[in-house]
Short mmCIF file of C-alpha atoms in Angstrom, two decimals:
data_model
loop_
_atom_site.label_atom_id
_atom_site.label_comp_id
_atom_site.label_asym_id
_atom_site.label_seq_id
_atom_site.Cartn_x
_atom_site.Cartn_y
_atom_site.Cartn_z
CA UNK A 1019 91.69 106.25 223.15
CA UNK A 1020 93.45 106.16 226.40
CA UNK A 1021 92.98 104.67 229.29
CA UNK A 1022 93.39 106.48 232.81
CA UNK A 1023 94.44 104.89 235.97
CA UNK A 1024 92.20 105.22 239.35
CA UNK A 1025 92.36 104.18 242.92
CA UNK A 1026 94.68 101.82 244.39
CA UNK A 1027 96.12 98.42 244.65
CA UNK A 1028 93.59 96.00 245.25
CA UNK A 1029 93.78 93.23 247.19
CA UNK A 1030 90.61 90.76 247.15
CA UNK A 1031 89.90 87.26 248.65
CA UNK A 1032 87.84 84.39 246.44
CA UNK A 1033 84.22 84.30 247.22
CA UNK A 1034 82.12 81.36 246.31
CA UNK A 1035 79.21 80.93 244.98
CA UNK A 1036 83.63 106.76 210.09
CA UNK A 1037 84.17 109.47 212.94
CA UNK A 1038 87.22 110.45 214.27
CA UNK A 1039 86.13 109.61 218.06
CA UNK A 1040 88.71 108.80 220.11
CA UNK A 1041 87.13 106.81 223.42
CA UNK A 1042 89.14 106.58 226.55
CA UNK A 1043 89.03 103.56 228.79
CA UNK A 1044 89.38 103.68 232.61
CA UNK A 1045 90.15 100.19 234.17
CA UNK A 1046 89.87 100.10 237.29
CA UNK A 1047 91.68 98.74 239.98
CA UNK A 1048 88.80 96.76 241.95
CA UNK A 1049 89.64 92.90 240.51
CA UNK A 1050 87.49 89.89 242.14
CA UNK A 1051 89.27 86.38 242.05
CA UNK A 1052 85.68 84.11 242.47
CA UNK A 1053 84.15 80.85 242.21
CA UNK A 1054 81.64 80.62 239.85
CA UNK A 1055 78.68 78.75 239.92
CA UNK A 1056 75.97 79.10 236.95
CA UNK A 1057 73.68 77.45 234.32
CA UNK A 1058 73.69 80.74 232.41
CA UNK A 1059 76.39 82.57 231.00
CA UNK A 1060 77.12 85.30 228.55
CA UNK A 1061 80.36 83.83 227.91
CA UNK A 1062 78.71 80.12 226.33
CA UNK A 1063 75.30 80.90 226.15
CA UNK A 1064 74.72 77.44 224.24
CA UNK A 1065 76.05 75.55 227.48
CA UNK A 1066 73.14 74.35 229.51
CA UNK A 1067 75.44 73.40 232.48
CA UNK A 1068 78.92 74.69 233.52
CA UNK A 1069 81.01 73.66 236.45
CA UNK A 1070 82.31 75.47 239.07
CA UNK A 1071 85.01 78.14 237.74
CA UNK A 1072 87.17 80.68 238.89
CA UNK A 1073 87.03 84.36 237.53
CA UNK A 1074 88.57 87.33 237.12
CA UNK A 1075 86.50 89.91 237.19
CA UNK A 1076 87.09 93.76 236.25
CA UNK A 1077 85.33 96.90 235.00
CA UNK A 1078 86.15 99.10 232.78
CA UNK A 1079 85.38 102.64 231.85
CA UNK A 1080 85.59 104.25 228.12
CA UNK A 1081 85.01 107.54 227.05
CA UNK A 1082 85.24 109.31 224.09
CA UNK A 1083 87.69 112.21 223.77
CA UNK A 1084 87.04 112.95 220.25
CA UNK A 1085 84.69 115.43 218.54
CA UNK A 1086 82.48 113.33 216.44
CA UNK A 1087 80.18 110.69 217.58
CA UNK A 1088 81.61 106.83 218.17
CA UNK A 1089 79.03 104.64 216.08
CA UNK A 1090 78.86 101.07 215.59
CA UNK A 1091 80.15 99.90 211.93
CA UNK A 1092 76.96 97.03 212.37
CA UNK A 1093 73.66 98.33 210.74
CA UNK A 1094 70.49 98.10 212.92
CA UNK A 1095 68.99 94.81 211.63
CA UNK A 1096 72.00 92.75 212.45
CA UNK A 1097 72.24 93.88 216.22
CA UNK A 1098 71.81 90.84 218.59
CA UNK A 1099 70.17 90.51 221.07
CA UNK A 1100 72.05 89.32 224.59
CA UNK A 1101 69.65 87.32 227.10
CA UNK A 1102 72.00 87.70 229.45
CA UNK A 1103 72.54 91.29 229.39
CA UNK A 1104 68.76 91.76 228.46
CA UNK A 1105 69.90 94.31 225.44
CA UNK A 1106 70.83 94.32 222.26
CA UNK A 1107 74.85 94.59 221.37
CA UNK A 1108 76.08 97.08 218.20
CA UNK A 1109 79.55 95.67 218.81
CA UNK A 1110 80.99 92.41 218.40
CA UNK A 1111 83.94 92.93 219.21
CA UNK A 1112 84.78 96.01 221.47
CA UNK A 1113 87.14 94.69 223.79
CA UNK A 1114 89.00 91.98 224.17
CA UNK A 1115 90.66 90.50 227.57
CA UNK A 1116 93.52 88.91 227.61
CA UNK A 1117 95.57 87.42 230.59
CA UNK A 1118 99.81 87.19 229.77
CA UNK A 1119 102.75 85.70 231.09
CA UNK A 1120 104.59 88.30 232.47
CA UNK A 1121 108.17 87.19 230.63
CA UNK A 1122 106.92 85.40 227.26
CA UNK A 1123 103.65 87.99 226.66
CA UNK A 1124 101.85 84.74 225.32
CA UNK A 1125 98.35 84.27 226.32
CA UNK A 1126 97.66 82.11 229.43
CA UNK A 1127 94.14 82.34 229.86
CA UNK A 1128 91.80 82.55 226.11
CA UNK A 1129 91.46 85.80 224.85
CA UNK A 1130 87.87 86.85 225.46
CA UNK A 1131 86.35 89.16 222.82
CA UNK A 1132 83.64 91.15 224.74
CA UNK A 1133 80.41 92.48 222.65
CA UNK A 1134 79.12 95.28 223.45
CA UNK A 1135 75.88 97.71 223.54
CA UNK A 1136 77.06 101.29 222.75
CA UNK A 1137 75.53 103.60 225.46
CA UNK A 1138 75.84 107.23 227.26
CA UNK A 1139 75.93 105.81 230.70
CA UNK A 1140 77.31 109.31 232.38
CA UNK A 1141 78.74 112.09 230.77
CA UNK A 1142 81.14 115.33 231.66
CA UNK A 1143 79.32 118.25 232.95
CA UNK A 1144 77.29 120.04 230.41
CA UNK A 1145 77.53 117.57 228.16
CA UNK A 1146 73.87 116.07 227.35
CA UNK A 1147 73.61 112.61 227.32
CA UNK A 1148 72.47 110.63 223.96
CA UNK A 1149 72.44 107.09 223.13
CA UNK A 1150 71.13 104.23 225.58
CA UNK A 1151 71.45 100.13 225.15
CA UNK A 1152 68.37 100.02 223.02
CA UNK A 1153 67.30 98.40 219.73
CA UNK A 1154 66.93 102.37 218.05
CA UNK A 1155 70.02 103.86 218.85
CA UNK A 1156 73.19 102.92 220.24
CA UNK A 1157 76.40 104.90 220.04
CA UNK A 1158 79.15 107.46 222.31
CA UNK A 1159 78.67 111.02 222.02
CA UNK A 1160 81.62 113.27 222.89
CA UNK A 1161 82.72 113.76 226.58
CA UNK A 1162 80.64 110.98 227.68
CA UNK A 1163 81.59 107.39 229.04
CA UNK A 1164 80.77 104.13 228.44
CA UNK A 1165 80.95 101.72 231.73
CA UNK A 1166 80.54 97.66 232.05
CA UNK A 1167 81.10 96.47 236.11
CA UNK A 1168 82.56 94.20 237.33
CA UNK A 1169 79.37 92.23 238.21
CA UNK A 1170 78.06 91.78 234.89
CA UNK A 1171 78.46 88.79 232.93
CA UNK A 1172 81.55 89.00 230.44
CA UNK A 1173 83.15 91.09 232.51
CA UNK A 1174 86.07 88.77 233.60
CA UNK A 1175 88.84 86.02 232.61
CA UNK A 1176 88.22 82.61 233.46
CA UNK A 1177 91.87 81.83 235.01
CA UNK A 1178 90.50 77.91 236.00
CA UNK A 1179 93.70 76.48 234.69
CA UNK A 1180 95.91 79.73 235.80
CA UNK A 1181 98.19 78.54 238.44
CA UNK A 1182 99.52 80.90 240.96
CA UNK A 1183 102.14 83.86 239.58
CA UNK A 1184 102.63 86.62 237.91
CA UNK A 1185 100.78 87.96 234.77
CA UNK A 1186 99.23 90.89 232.71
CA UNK A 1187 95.92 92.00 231.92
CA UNK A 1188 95.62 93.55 228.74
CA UNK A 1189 92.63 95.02 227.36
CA UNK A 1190 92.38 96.23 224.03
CA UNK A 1191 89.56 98.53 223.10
CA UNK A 1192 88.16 98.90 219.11
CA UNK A 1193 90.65 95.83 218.46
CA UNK A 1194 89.66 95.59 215.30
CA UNK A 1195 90.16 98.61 213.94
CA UNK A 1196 86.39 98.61 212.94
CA UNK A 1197 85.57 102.16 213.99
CA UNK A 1198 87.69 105.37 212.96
CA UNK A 1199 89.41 107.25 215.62
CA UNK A 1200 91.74 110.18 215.16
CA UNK A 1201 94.24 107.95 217.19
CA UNK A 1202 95.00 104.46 218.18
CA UNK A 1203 98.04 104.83 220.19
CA UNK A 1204 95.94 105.11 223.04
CA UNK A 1205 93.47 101.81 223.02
CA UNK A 1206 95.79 99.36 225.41
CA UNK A 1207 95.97 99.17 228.89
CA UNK A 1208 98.12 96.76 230.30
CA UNK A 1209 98.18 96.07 234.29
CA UNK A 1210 100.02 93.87 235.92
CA UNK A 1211 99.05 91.09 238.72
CA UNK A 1212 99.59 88.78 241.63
CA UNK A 1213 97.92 85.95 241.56
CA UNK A 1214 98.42 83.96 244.59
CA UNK A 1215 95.25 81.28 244.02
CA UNK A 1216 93.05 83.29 245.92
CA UNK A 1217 93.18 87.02 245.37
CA UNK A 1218 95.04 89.56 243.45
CA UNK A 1219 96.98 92.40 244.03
CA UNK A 1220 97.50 94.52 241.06
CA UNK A 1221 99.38 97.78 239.96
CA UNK A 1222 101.34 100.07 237.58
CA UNK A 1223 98.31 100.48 235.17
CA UNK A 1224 99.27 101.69 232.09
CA UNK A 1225 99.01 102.50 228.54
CA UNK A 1226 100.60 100.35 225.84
CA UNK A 1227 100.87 99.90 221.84
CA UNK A 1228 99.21 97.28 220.44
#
């Protein structure tokens, strides 16, 4: 896997309210500091009611550079279904989030482990696409990309109880080491920020070891 860096620094205000594939991630460089209001969340779907919370949200972007197909280990009967997402997810683990301090690398913010559906959601040219979030088939053919935006639920940090500083993002993709690839030197990004308590700036994307 490797992740590939796009666009620019970002700055953003708070609003309120067994193959051998090897995928690639793009992360983006669009992050949304927000206050977050909801009875409903991916992240604790057993939590009726949830205060108000600040997020970091982010997309992110994998495709798979290998030649054989990226499957989920999970058999079909013991896919979930995610009532937030309103599909089922192959994956329990495909990514996780993590938020550092930028000297000690310890965690700051709780890792978030991210399921996942498995889907074609574009692919290079010529190449056809295959699998969709469904309960049949799930999976990432060669050449094609798997996307999450920013707007959808799981796709952030909460940084509540983050003060104001300097930290990493780090996003690890097949964390596990659940699925084959042909390499794994290539499955962290690691990009670092500016919080200031209410937006971000971020830069110098990159790829890291685990």
């Amino acid at each position: 896997m490797s992740f590939q860096r796009m666009g620019r620094k970002t700055r953003t205000t708070s609003n309120t309210g067994r193959s051998q594939s090897v995928p690639a991630g793009e992360v983006f460089h669009r992050f949304c500091v927000l206050l977050h209001f909801s009875h409903r969340s991916a992240y604790r779907p057993g939590v009726s009611k949830i205060s108000s919370r600040v997020l970091l949200r982010f997309p992110q972007r994998v495709k798979n550079r290998g030649t054989a197909d990226f499957l989920p280990v999970k058999p079909r009967h013991q896919w979930e279904w995610h009532s937030c997402h309103q599909h089922y997810h192959s994956m329990d683990a495909f990514s996780n989030y993590d938020l550092l301090d930028v000297v000690s690398h310890e965690k700051v913010a709780e890792g978030h482990k991210a399921s996942f559906c498995l889907e074609d959601t574009s692919c290079d040219a010529g190449v056809r696409r295959r699998y969709a979030c469904t309960a049949h088939i799930q999976g990432l053919s060669p050449g094609c990309y798997d996307t999450y935006h920013a707007n959808i639920d799981c796709q952030w940090i909460d940084i509540t109880d983050v003060p104001p500083g300097n930290y990493i993002l780090k996003v690890t993709v097949n964390p596990d080491f659940l699925v084959a690839e042909s390499d794994f030197s290539n499955n962290v990004v690691q990009c670092d920020i500016v919080y200031t308590g209410m937006y971000v700036d971020t830069q110098n994307c990159r790829i890291t070891s685990f």
